[in-house]
């Protein structure tokens, strides 16, 4: 995993640098190789905290920064709050003094390497909202000193590192690539994925100055099995938004097929599973009630927005967004049709939504399509309850709900059980046994020996 000392040094030895810069680069490279550099991680969320733990585990001394005092307190107490982090690992690092957290921005000056993992949301017009990246960059700029390496990990449009961050950092006179070093390395973490975590997921690193690229590559190689350097920050930024666009487009493709199959009276799951038996030239993607989470619904719009600067329309992105955004309404419509077939109206019907997290086995309800589906059902008069073993409270659109226990009584009382997330912890045999009617938007009932007459697939 970790490159040898001579590999990193050979690489910087080949760069054409002024002696003073070469000495600065060599000192930082030596500190990275020896793992004696102090690492600051800004933003201790789904991305930042697992990263901080990975770096701490291999021996770096890590200081986490977050503006939320509650998160900082929890880290310092060794109390985990992120699903992908092992409770015992966090507690052990804190106890050993290798990981601490603070809200005190002035301590940025003491760090040698700074990794940024703050949110990159959209504003209400679906345009990029870089206010968190800009705020952090200004904080760093106030405390910047020669010899620091700064790496942005937040997902963003190509140009953010060079066009937004670099000028802010250089405002006080220090220069990127010679005085301090600046890189972009997108996080690819897939929350809940048991096979791929931060350390065994290939990591792309891009920087627009050779010394920055060599240092950032060496830094990531200390903890990640395979690092893929690219020649500019913008290439790495585009790589990340392309990956998420690829998913959004392919999910839209199977969602569109679902809409067609509904009209044709065909089972889309049967069609797809047959298609995915082809051993080449196809890749499995599955339909669902809509896309959610912090990435797929948001990131392609970052690229769409940037493309407009080049008088270019990213038509696949627009189309995928349009189809994926239609799915909650389709789910509501299908629920309405199923109830109507049984002589019931949505108004006054009891609906039990099963799962509100945006995907299987995660406790994250951000951007979950469940919020819109619940809202649409409630607006049309449904009486709604939900159960999610991982999300005890759910802030829907303007309403706060609490998960109800998944009892035989609750299932039998519902006119419709609506499976929105296929968490592994739910016993779907029990669900179908006690429910009167199930709309399964995830094919969670796949392979179940149950009364299929009660179950309708999306
Ligand atoms: N969650 C994922 O699965 C995932 C995967 C890949 C990439 N990403 C990207 O990583 C970035 C971070 O996402 P996340 O899911 O970890 O977000 P998050 O909301 O879980 O965590 C972000 C943290 O940053 C903190 N923060 C915000 N502004 C700050 C500031 N000015 N100073 C200090 N702390 C600040 C917040 O308090 C929060 O704790 C985003 O760009 C996201 O698109 C996320």
mmCIF file of N, CA and C in Angstrom, residues 163-268:
data_model
loop_
_atom_site.group_PDB
_atom_site.id
_atom_site.type_symbol
_atom_site.label_atom_id
_atom_site.label_comp_id
_atom_site.label_asym_id
_atom_site.label_seq_id
_atom_site.Cartn_x
_atom_site.Cartn_y
_atom_site.Cartn_z
ATOM 1 N N UNK A 163 -10.072 27.572 -9.636
ATOM 2 C CA UNK A 163 -10.683 28.892 -9.912
ATOM 3 C C UNK A 163 -11.266 29.551 -8.667
ATOM 4 N N UNK A 164 -11.693 28.747 -7.708
ATOM 5 C CA UNK A 164 -12.324 29.318 -6.511
ATOM 6 C C UNK A 164 -11.356 29.273 -5.329
ATOM 7 N N UNK A 165 -10.806 28.086 -5.069
ATOM 8 C CA UNK A 165 -9.972 27.962 -3.866
ATOM 9 C C UNK A 165 -8.614 28.640 -4.017
ATOM 10 N N UNK A 166 -7.944 28.374 -5.132
ATOM 11 C CA UNK A 166 -6.564 28.883 -5.267
ATOM 12 C C UNK A 166 -6.471 30.407 -5.106
ATOM 13 N N UNK A 167 -7.333 31.198 -5.785
ATOM 14 C CA UNK A 167 -7.229 32.658 -5.596
ATOM 15 C C UNK A 167 -7.499 33.093 -4.155
ATOM 16 N N UNK A 168 -8.446 32.423 -3.497
ATOM 17 C CA UNK A 168 -8.717 32.791 -2.096
ATOM 18 C C UNK A 168 -7.498 32.493 -1.226
ATOM 19 N N UNK A 169 -6.860 31.348 -1.485
ATOM 20 C CA UNK A 169 -5.696 30.962 -0.677
ATOM 21 C C UNK A 169 -4.488 31.847 -0.980
ATOM 22 N N UNK A 170 -4.397 32.313 -2.225
ATOM 23 C CA UNK A 170 -3.221 33.111 -2.614
ATOM 24 C C UNK A 170 -3.367 34.595 -2.271
ATOM 25 N N UNK A 171 -4.541 34.973 -1.752
ATOM 26 C CA UNK A 171 -4.821 36.409 -1.547
ATOM 27 C C UNK A 171 -3.776 37.081 -0.656
ATOM 28 N N UNK A 172 -3.216 36.337 0.301
ATOM 29 C CA UNK A 172 -2.247 36.961 1.218
ATOM 30 C C UNK A 172 -0.818 36.898 0.684
ATOM 31 N N UNK A 173 -0.631 36.360 -0.519
ATOM 32 C CA UNK A 173 0.700 36.443 -1.135
ATOM 33 C C UNK A 173 1.407 35.117 -1.336
ATOM 34 N N UNK A 174 1.005 34.059 -0.637
ATOM 35 C CA UNK A 174 1.671 32.762 -0.847
ATOM 36 C C UNK A 174 1.176 32.152 -2.157
ATOM 37 N N UNK A 175 2.035 31.346 -2.815
ATOM 38 C CA UNK A 175 1.696 30.804 -4.136
ATOM 39 C C UNK A 175 1.507 29.289 -4.078
ATOM 40 N N UNK A 176 0.411 28.828 -4.756
ATOM 41 C CA UNK A 176 0.146 27.388 -4.827
ATOM 42 C C UNK A 176 1.211 26.709 -5.677
ATOM 43 N N UNK A 177 1.639 25.540 -5.249
ATOM 44 C CA UNK A 177 2.597 24.755 -6.034
ATOM 45 C C UNK A 177 4.034 25.024 -5.658
ATOM 46 N N UNK A 178 4.263 26.169 -4.953
ATOM 47 C CA UNK A 178 5.633 26.456 -4.520
ATOM 48 C C UNK A 178 5.686 26.750 -3.014
ATOM 49 N N UNK A 179 4.762 27.628 -2.542
ATOM 50 C CA UNK A 179 4.741 27.930 -1.089
ATOM 51 C C UNK A 179 3.856 26.917 -0.347
ATOM 52 N N UNK A 180 2.640 26.769 -0.845
ATOM 53 C CA UNK A 180 1.762 25.723 -0.296
ATOM 54 C C UNK A 180 1.327 24.849 -1.462
ATOM 55 N N UNK A 181 0.672 23.736 -1.138
ATOM 56 C CA UNK A 181 0.370 22.744 -2.177
ATOM 57 C C UNK A 181 -1.124 22.436 -2.144
ATOM 58 N N UNK A 182 -1.705 22.301 -3.330
ATOM 59 C CA UNK A 182 -3.155 22.240 -3.426
ATOM 60 C C UNK A 182 -3.560 21.117 -4.379
ATOM 61 N N UNK A 183 -4.473 20.264 -3.918
ATOM 62 C CA UNK A 183 -4.895 19.124 -4.745
ATOM 63 C C UNK A 183 -6.384 18.880 -4.565
ATOM 64 N N UNK A 184 -6.918 18.075 -5.473
ATOM 65 C CA UNK A 184 -8.307 17.630 -5.347
ATOM 66 C C UNK A 184 -8.309 16.112 -5.414
ATOM 67 N N UNK A 185 -8.993 15.483 -4.480
ATOM 68 C CA UNK A 185 -9.085 14.025 -4.498
ATOM 69 C C UNK A 185 -10.482 13.621 -4.054
ATOM 70 N N UNK A 186 -11.311 13.204 -4.996
ATOM 71 C CA UNK A 186 -12.720 12.950 -4.650
ATOM 72 C C UNK A 186 -12.887 11.733 -3.764
ATOM 73 N N UNK A 187 -13.808 11.852 -2.821
ATOM 74 C CA UNK A 187 -14.151 10.704 -1.983
ATOM 75 C C UNK A 187 -15.137 9.840 -2.761
ATOM 76 N N UNK A 188 -14.913 8.515 -2.698
ATOM 77 C CA UNK A 188 -15.822 7.607 -3.419
ATOM 78 C C UNK A 188 -16.569 6.691 -2.477
ATOM 79 N N UNK A 189 -16.539 7.003 -1.184
ATOM 80 C CA UNK A 189 -17.112 6.073 -0.209
ATOM 81 C C UNK A 189 -18.559 5.723 -0.568
ATOM 82 N N UNK A 190 -18.896 4.459 -0.360
ATOM 83 C CA UNK A 190 -20.254 3.983 -0.639
ATOM 84 C C UNK A 190 -20.823 3.515 0.701
ATOM 85 N N UNK A 191 -21.543 4.398 1.408
ATOM 86 C CA UNK A 191 -21.987 4.040 2.757
ATOM 87 C C UNK A 191 -22.729 2.698 2.773
ATOM 88 N N UNK A 192 -22.392 1.888 3.732
ATOM 89 C CA UNK A 192 -23.069 0.594 3.887
ATOM 90 C C UNK A 192 -22.419 -0.524 3.073
ATOM 91 N N UNK A 193 -21.467 -0.197 2.189
ATOM 92 C CA UNK A 193 -20.828 -1.227 1.360
ATOM 93 C C UNK A 193 -19.844 -2.026 2.214
ATOM 94 N N UNK A 194 -20.109 -3.333 2.335
ATOM 95 C CA UNK A 194 -19.284 -4.180 3.214
ATOM 96 C C UNK A 194 -17.961 -4.552 2.545
ATOM 97 N N UNK A 195 -17.905 -4.483 1.215
ATOM 98 C CA UNK A 195 -16.708 -4.952 0.518
ATOM 99 C C UNK A 195 -15.682 -3.828 0.295
ATOM 100 N N UNK A 196 -16.196 -2.640 -0.062
ATOM 101 C CA UNK A 196 -15.279 -1.540 -0.373
ATOM 102 C C UNK A 196 -15.407 -0.422 0.654
ATOM 103 N N UNK A 197 -14.290 -0.107 1.303
ATOM 104 C CA UNK A 197 -14.272 1.015 2.245
ATOM 105 C C UNK A 197 -13.226 2.006 1.732
ATOM 106 N N UNK A 198 -12.929 3.023 2.543
ATOM 107 C CA UNK A 198 -11.985 4.053 2.098
ATOM 108 C C UNK A 198 -10.651 3.439 1.660
ATOM 109 N N UNK A 199 -10.138 2.449 2.406
ATOM 110 C CA UNK A 199 -8.758 2.022 2.135
ATOM 111 C C UNK A 199 -8.623 1.098 0.930
ATOM 112 N N UNK A 200 -9.690 0.398 0.518
ATOM 113 C CA UNK A 200 -9.521 -0.489 -0.650
ATOM 114 C C UNK A 200 -10.291 0.006 -1.876
ATOM 115 N N UNK A 201 -10.699 1.275 -1.847
ATOM 116 C CA UNK A 201 -11.328 1.865 -3.030
ATOM 117 C C UNK A 201 -10.284 2.737 -3.727
ATOM 118 N N UNK A 202 -10.025 2.447 -5.000
ATOM 119 C CA UNK A 202 -9.014 3.218 -5.740
ATOM 120 C C UNK A 202 -9.298 4.714 -5.593
ATOM 121 N N UNK A 203 -8.235 5.498 -5.454
ATOM 122 C CA UNK A 203 -8.418 6.928 -5.162
ATOM 123 C C UNK A 203 -7.788 7.761 -6.261
ATOM 124 N N UNK A 204 -8.578 8.618 -6.861
ATOM 125 C CA UNK A 204 -8.080 9.527 -7.897
ATOM 126 C C UNK A 204 -7.563 10.799 -7.220
ATOM 127 N N UNK A 205 -6.411 11.276 -7.655
ATOM 128 C CA UNK A 205 -5.841 12.518 -7.115
ATOM 129 C C UNK A 205 -5.448 13.396 -8.295
ATOM 130 N N UNK A 206 -5.838 14.660 -8.254
ATOM 131 C CA UNK A 206 -5.441 15.573 -9.320
ATOM 132 C C UNK A 206 -4.907 16.866 -8.735
ATOM 133 N N UNK A 207 -3.931 17.447 -9.393
ATOM 134 C CA UNK A 207 -3.421 18.751 -8.962
ATOM 135 C C UNK A 207 -2.824 19.424 -10.180
ATOM 136 N N UNK A 208 -2.854 20.737 -10.159
ATOM 137 C CA UNK A 208 -2.413 21.460 -11.344
ATOM 138 C C UNK A 208 -0.955 21.892 -11.264
ATOM 139 N N UNK A 209 -0.260 21.508 -10.177
ATOM 140 C CA UNK A 209 1.175 21.786 -10.069
ATOM 141 C C UNK A 209 1.858 20.469 -9.730
ATOM 142 N N UNK A 210 2.984 20.166 -10.393
ATOM 143 C CA UNK A 210 3.613 18.846 -10.199
ATOM 144 C C UNK A 210 3.956 18.536 -8.742
ATOM 145 N N UNK A 211 4.433 19.525 -7.987
ATOM 146 C CA UNK A 211 4.824 19.238 -6.597
ATOM 147 C C UNK A 211 3.585 18.897 -5.765
ATOM 148 N N UNK A 212 2.489 19.609 -6.019
ATOM 149 C CA UNK A 212 1.248 19.326 -5.291
ATOM 150 C C UNK A 212 0.784 17.905 -5.583
ATOM 151 N N UNK A 213 0.889 17.507 -6.854
ATOM 152 C CA UNK A 213 0.425 16.172 -7.234
ATOM 153 C C UNK A 213 1.286 15.090 -6.581
ATOM 154 N N UNK A 214 2.595 15.306 -6.582
ATOM 155 C CA UNK A 214 3.493 14.299 -5.993
ATOM 156 C C UNK A 214 3.226 14.158 -4.488
ATOM 157 N N UNK A 215 3.028 15.293 -3.816
ATOM 158 C CA UNK A 215 2.813 15.245 -2.363
ATOM 159 C C UNK A 215 1.466 14.615 -2.026
ATOM 160 N N UNK A 216 0.427 15.023 -2.737
ATOM 161 C CA UNK A 216 -0.912 14.486 -2.438
ATOM 162 C C UNK A 216 -0.957 12.991 -2.752
ATOM 163 N N UNK A 217 -0.321 12.590 -3.848
ATOM 164 C CA UNK A 217 -0.295 11.161 -4.200
ATOM 165 C C UNK A 217 0.396 10.370 -3.091
ATOM 166 N N UNK A 218 1.514 10.872 -2.635
ATOM 167 C CA UNK A 218 2.250 10.175 -1.563
ATOM 168 C C UNK A 218 1.415 10.113 -0.290
ATOM 169 N N UNK A 219 0.722 11.204 0.009
ATOM 170 C CA UNK A 219 -0.105 11.244 1.225
ATOM 171 C C UNK A 219 -1.195 10.167 1.176
ATOM 172 N N UNK A 220 -1.908 10.082 0.042
ATOM 173 C CA UNK A 220 -2.997 9.096 -0.043
ATOM 174 C C UNK A 220 -2.453 7.674 -0.097
ATOM 175 N N UNK A 221 -1.262 7.516 -0.664
ATOM 176 C CA UNK A 221 -0.697 6.153 -0.746
ATOM 177 C C UNK A 221 -0.396 5.564 0.627
ATOM 178 N N UNK A 222 -0.298 6.380 1.656
ATOM 179 C CA UNK A 222 -0.026 5.829 2.987
ATOM 180 C C UNK A 222 -1.180 4.979 3.479
ATOM 181 N N UNK A 223 -2.399 5.242 3.009
ATOM 182 C CA UNK A 223 -3.559 4.511 3.553
ATOM 183 C C UNK A 223 -4.411 3.833 2.487
ATOM 184 N N UNK A 224 -4.176 4.129 1.219
ATOM 185 C CA UNK A 224 -5.083 3.596 0.204
ATOM 186 C C UNK A 224 -4.298 2.707 -0.748
ATOM 187 N N UNK A 225 -4.882 1.544 -1.049
ATOM 188 C CA UNK A 225 -4.123 0.525 -1.786
ATOM 189 C C UNK A 225 -3.703 0.995 -3.167
ATOM 190 N N UNK A 226 -4.607 1.683 -3.877
ATOM 191 C CA UNK A 226 -4.256 2.074 -5.240
ATOM 192 C C UNK A 226 -4.655 3.527 -5.489
ATOM 193 N N UNK A 227 -3.673 4.363 -5.766
ATOM 194 C CA UNK A 227 -3.928 5.792 -6.001
ATOM 195 C C UNK A 227 -3.699 6.072 -7.485
ATOM 196 N N UNK A 228 -4.613 6.847 -8.084
ATOM 197 C CA UNK A 228 -4.573 7.110 -9.526
ATOM 198 C C UNK A 228 -4.353 8.603 -9.743
ATOM 199 N N UNK A 229 -3.107 9.028 -10.008
ATOM 200 C CA UNK A 229 -2.875 10.464 -10.215
ATOM 201 C C UNK A 229 -3.351 10.912 -11.595
ATOM 202 N N UNK A 230 -3.953 12.092 -11.674
ATOM 203 C CA UNK A 230 -4.289 12.701 -12.973
ATOM 204 C C UNK A 230 -3.689 14.110 -13.000
ATOM 205 N N UNK A 231 -3.523 14.643 -14.218
ATOM 206 C CA UNK A 231 -2.681 15.817 -14.406
ATOM 207 C C UNK A 231 -3.262 17.166 -14.027
ATOM 208 N N UNK A 232 -4.485 17.226 -13.545
ATOM 209 C CA UNK A 232 -5.019 18.517 -13.100
ATOM 210 C C UNK A 232 -6.116 18.263 -12.073
ATOM 211 N N UNK A 233 -6.362 19.289 -11.266
ATOM 212 C CA UNK A 233 -7.452 19.182 -10.289
ATOM 213 C C UNK A 233 -8.782 19.046 -11.038
ATOM 214 N N UNK A 234 -8.921 19.786 -12.143
ATOM 215 C CA UNK A 234 -10.192 19.767 -12.880
ATOM 216 C C UNK A 234 -10.499 18.371 -13.433
ATOM 217 N N UNK A 235 -9.459 17.639 -13.867
ATOM 218 C CA UNK A 235 -9.698 16.281 -14.389
ATOM 219 C C UNK A 235 -10.244 15.385 -13.275
ATOM 220 N N UNK A 236 -9.701 15.531 -12.075
ATOM 221 C CA UNK A 236 -10.184 14.711 -10.945
ATOM 222 C C UNK A 236 -11.606 15.125 -10.562
ATOM 223 N N UNK A 237 -11.870 16.431 -10.617
ATOM 224 C CA UNK A 237 -13.219 16.916 -10.290
ATOM 225 C C UNK A 237 -14.238 16.377 -11.296
ATOM 226 N N UNK A 238 -13.855 16.415 -12.570
ATOM 227 C CA UNK A 238 -14.774 15.936 -13.611
ATOM 228 C C UNK A 238 -14.978 14.425 -13.494
ATOM 229 N N UNK A 239 -13.908 13.716 -13.160
ATOM 230 C CA UNK A 239 -13.986 12.265 -12.991
ATOM 231 C C UNK A 239 -15.057 11.927 -11.956
ATOM 232 N N UNK A 240 -15.063 12.619 -10.826
ATOM 233 C CA UNK A 240 -16.035 12.321 -9.767
ATOM 234 C C UNK A 240 -17.473 12.619 -10.217
ATOM 235 N N UNK A 241 -17.697 13.785 -10.795
ATOM 236 C CA UNK A 241 -19.086 14.092 -11.190
ATOM 237 C C UNK A 241 -19.538 13.199 -12.349
ATOM 238 N N UNK A 242 -18.582 12.767 -13.174
ATOM 239 C CA UNK A 242 -18.960 11.823 -14.235
ATOM 240 C C UNK A 242 -19.409 10.494 -13.623
ATOM 241 N N UNK A 243 -18.681 10.018 -12.608
ATOM 242 C CA UNK A 243 -19.057 8.730 -11.983
ATOM 243 C C UNK A 243 -20.495 8.786 -11.458
ATOM 244 N N UNK A 244 -20.828 9.877 -10.809
ATOM 245 C CA UNK A 244 -22.184 9.980 -10.257
ATOM 246 C C UNK A 244 -23.227 10.204 -11.353
ATOM 247 N N UNK A 245 -22.810 10.890 -12.417
ATOM 248 C CA UNK A 245 -23.713 11.066 -13.553
ATOM 249 C C UNK A 245 -23.987 9.720 -14.222
ATOM 250 N N UNK A 246 -22.961 8.908 -14.331
ATOM 251 C CA UNK A 246 -23.088 7.564 -14.912
ATOM 252 C C UNK A 246 -24.160 6.769 -14.162
ATOM 253 N N UNK A 247 -24.121 6.849 -12.832
ATOM 254 C CA UNK A 247 -25.134 6.136 -12.040
ATOM 255 C C UNK A 247 -26.512 6.749 -12.262
ATOM 256 N N UNK A 248 -26.581 8.064 -12.228
ATOM 257 C CA UNK A 248 -27.884 8.729 -12.373
ATOM 258 C C UNK A 248 -28.522 8.364 -13.714
ATOM 259 N N UNK A 249 -27.714 8.344 -14.772
ATOM 260 C CA UNK A 249 -28.239 8.071 -16.115
ATOM 261 C C UNK A 249 -28.699 6.612 -16.220
ATOM 262 N N UNK A 250 -27.903 5.695 -15.683
ATOM 263 C CA UNK A 250 -28.280 4.284 -15.786
ATOM 264 C C UNK A 250 -29.480 3.937 -14.910
ATOM 265 N N UNK A 251 -29.580 4.597 -13.761
ATOM 266 C CA UNK A 251 -30.762 4.379 -12.913
ATOM 267 C C UNK A 251 -31.987 4.928 -13.652
ATOM 268 N N UNK A 252 -31.822 6.074 -14.297
ATOM 269 C CA UNK A 252 -32.941 6.649 -15.052
ATOM 270 C C UNK A 252 -33.373 5.707 -16.180
ATOM 271 N N UNK A 253 -32.399 5.068 -16.811
ATOM 272 C CA UNK A 253 -32.714 4.145 -17.910
ATOM 273 C C UNK A 253 -33.598 2.998 -17.418
ATOM 274 N N UNK A 254 -33.253 2.408 -16.267
ATOM 275 C CA UNK A 254 -34.089 1.294 -15.771
ATOM 276 C C UNK A 254 -35.397 1.829 -15.183
ATOM 277 N N UNK A 255 -35.379 3.059 -14.669
ATOM 278 C CA UNK A 255 -36.641 3.639 -14.189
ATOM 279 C C UNK A 255 -37.591 3.888 -15.377
ATOM 280 N N UNK A 256 -37.026 4.359 -16.480
ATOM 281 C CA UNK A 256 -37.882 4.584 -17.653
ATOM 282 C C UNK A 256 -38.467 3.260 -18.160
ATOM 283 N N UNK A 257 -37.631 2.220 -18.130
ATOM 284 C CA UNK A 257 -38.117 0.891 -18.542
ATOM 285 C C UNK A 257 -39.254 0.437 -17.612
ATOM 286 N N UNK A 258 -39.155 0.814 -16.336
ATOM 287 C CA UNK A 258 -40.204 0.466 -15.362
ATOM 288 C C UNK A 258 -41.525 1.128 -15.755
ATOM 289 N N UNK A 259 -41.451 2.394 -16.147
ATOM 290 C CA UNK A 259 -42.669 3.111 -16.543
ATOM 291 C C UNK A 259 -43.296 2.446 -17.771
ATOM 292 N N UNK A 260 -42.434 2.024 -18.703
ATOM 293 C CA UNK A 260 -42.935 1.369 -19.911
ATOM 294 C C UNK A 260 -43.541 0.004 -19.565
ATOM 295 N N UNK A 261 -42.832 -0.774 -18.731
ATOM 296 C CA UNK A 261 -43.323 -2.110 -18.361
ATOM 297 C C UNK A 261 -44.667 -2.007 -17.650
ATOM 298 N N UNK A 262 -44.839 -0.951 -16.860
ATOM 299 C CA UNK A 262 -46.120 -0.765 -16.164
ATOM 300 C C UNK A 262 -47.245 -0.647 -17.192
ATOM 301 N N UNK A 263 -46.992 0.118 -18.237
ATOM 302 C CA UNK A 263 -48.023 0.267 -19.286
ATOM 303 C C UNK A 263 -48.232 -1.029 -20.057
ATOM 304 N N UNK A 264 -47.128 -1.779 -20.275
ATOM 305 C CA UNK A 264 -47.224 -2.996 -21.097
ATOM 306 C C UNK A 264 -47.672 -4.208 -20.290
ATOM 307 N N UNK A 265 -47.779 -4.027 -18.977
ATOM 308 C CA UNK A 265 -48.168 -5.158 -18.134
ATOM 309 C C UNK A 265 -47.072 -6.196 -18.007
ATOM 310 N N UNK A 266 -45.815 -5.740 -18.088
ATOM 311 C CA UNK A 266 -44.686 -6.673 -17.949
ATOM 312 C C UNK A 266 -43.980 -6.430 -16.617
ATOM 313 N N UNK A 267 -43.344 -7.468 -16.100
ATOM 314 C CA UNK A 267 -42.612 -7.380 -14.844
ATOM 315 C C UNK A 267 -41.183 -6.907 -15.149
ATOM 316 N N UNK A 268 -40.873 -5.667 -14.791
ATOM 317 C CA UNK A 268 -39.562 -5.093 -15.148
ATOM 318 C C UNK A 268 -38.420 -5.854 -14.492
#
